[in-house]
C-alpha positions as a printed NumPy array, in Angstrom:
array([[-14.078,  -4.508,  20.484],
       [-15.364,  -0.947,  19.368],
       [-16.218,  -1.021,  15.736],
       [-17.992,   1.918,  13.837],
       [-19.504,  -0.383,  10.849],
       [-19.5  ,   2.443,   8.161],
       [-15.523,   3.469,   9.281],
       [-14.419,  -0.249,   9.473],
       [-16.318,  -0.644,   5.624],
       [-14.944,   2.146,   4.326],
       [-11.458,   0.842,   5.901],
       [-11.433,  -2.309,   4.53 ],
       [-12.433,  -1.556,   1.129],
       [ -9.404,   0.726,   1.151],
       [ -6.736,  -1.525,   2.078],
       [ -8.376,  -4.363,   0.076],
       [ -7.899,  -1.566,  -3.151],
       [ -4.715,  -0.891,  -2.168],
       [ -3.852,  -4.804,  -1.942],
       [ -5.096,  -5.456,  -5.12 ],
       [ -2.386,  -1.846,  -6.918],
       [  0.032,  -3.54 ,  -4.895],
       [ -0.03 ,  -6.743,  -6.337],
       [ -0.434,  -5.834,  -9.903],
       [  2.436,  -2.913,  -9.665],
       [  4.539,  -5.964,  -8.081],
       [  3.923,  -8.595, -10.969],
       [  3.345,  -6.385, -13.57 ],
       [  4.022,  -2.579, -13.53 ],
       [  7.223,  -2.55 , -11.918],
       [  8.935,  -5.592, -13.807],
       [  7.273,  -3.733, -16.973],
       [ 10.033,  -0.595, -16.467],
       [ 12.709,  -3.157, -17.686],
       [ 11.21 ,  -3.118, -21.09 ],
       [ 11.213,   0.791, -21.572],
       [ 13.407,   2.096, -23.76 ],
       [ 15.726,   4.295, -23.089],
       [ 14.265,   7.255, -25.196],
       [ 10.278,   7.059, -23.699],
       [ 11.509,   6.222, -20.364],
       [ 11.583,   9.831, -18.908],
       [  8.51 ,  10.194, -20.227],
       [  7.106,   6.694, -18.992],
       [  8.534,   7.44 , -15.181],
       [  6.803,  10.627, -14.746],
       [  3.908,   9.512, -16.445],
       [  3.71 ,   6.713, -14.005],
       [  4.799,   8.801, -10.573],
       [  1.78 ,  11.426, -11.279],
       [ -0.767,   8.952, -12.27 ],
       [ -0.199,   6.711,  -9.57 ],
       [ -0.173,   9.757,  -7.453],
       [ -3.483,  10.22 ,  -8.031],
       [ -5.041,   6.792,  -7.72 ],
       [ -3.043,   5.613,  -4.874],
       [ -2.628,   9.425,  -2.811],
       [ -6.379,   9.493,  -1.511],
       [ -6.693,   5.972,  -1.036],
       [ -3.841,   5.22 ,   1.257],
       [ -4.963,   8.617,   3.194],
       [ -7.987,   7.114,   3.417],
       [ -6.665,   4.083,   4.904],
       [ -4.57 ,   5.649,   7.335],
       [ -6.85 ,   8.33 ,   8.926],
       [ -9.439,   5.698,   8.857],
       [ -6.988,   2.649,  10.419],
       [ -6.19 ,   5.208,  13.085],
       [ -9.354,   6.075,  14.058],
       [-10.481,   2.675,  14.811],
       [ -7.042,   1.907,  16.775],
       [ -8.02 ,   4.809,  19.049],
       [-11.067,   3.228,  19.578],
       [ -9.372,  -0.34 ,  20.393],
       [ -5.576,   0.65 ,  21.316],
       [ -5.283,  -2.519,  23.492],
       [ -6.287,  -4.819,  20.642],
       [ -3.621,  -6.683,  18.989],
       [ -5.319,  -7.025,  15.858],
       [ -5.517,  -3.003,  15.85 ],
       [ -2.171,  -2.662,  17.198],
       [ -0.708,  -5.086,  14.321],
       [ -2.828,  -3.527,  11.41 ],
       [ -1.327,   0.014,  12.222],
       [  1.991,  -1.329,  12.647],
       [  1.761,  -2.639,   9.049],
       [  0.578,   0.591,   7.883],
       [  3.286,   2.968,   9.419],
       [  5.927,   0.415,   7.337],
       [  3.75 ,   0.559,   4.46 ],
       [  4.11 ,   4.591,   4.775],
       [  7.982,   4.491,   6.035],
       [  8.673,   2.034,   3.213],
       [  6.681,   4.208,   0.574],
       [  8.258,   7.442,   1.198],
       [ 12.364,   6.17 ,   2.163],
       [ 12.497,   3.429,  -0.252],
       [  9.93 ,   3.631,  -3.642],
       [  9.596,   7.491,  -3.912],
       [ 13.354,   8.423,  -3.853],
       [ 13.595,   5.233,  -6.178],
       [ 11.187,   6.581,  -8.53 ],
       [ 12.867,  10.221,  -8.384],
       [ 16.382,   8.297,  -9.074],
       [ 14.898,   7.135, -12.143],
       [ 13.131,  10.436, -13.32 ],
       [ 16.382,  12.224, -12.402],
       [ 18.982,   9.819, -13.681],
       [ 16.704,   7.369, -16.741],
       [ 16.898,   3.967, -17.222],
       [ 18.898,   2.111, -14.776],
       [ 18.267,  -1.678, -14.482],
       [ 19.44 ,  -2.378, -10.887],
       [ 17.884,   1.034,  -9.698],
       [ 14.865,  -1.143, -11.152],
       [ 15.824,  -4.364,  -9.877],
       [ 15.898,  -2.095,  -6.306],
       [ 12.621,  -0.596,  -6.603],
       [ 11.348,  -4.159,  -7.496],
       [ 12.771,  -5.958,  -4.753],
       [ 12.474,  -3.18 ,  -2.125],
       [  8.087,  -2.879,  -2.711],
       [  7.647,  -6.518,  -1.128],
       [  7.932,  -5.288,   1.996],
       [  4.861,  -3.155,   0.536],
       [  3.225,  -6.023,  -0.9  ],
       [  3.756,  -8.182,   1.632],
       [  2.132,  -5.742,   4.403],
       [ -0.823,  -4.972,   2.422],
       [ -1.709,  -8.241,   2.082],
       [ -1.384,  -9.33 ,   5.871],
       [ -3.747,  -6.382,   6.517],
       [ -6.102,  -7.589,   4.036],
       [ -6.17 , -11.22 ,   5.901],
       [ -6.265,  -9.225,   9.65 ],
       [ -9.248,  -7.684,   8.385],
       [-11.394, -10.506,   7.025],
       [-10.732, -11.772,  10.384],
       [-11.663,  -8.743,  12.196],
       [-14.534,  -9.312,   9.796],
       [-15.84 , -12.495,  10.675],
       [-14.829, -12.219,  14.405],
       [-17.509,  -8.978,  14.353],
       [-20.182, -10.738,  11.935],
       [-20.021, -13.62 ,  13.793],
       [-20.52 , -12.289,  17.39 ],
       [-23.493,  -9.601,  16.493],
       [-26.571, -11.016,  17.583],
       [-28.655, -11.65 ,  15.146]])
């Protein structure tokens, strides 16, 4: 396996960021938009769409020009294979599912099961960012493991 230490670093700090936003907008943020009321939650929605913007934009950029480098440097590796895989439906799932969610409720307000939706439709986020987090501490060990010291 080809691995550019500094790349693969920076790589898996990202996605281990991102699996930690993931995780807290899943338990917390995201069931939190139920308990808006109705007059701050225009306010609340874009408050949340351009602040998340910002913290989660660069990072999952970073992740995916970095993920894709090191698949072109191991395209016949599984692991490599699997881990981009996971972060083209992290990217599909972002941008047909949560964003025109999100714009639903900045358009439209409050709307419990367009809530409900948005909560039950990011798993597929959570779920991927997590299995990449696992891949990589694999990937991790495997590379440790057969340096020689």
């Amino acid at each position: 396996m080809v691995l550019n230490p500094l790349v693969f670093l920076i790589h898996l700090l990202a996605t281990f960021f991102m699996t930690g936003v993931i995780w807290i907008i899943q338990s917390v943020h995201y069931p939190s938009f139920q308990y808006v009321s109705s007059e701050n939650f225009f306010k609340f929605t874009q408050f949340h769409q351009m602040a998340m913007t910002w913290i989660v934009g660069p990072m999952m950029l970073v992740e995916l020009i970095t993920g894709l480098y090191l698949w072109s440097q191991n395209p016949l590796n599984i692991y490599w294979f699997i881990l981009s895989s996971l972060i083209l439906l992290i990217w599909l799932s972002t941008f047909f599912l949560s964003v025109p969610l999100h714009e639903t409720l900045v358009s439209q307000g409050y709307d419990l099961k367009v809530i409900q939706k948005l909560i039950f439709t990011n798993w597929p986020r959570t779920i991927s960012w997590s299995l990449r987090s696992v891949l990589l501490i694999q990937l991790a060990a495997q590379y440790v493991f057969s340096q020689k010291v």
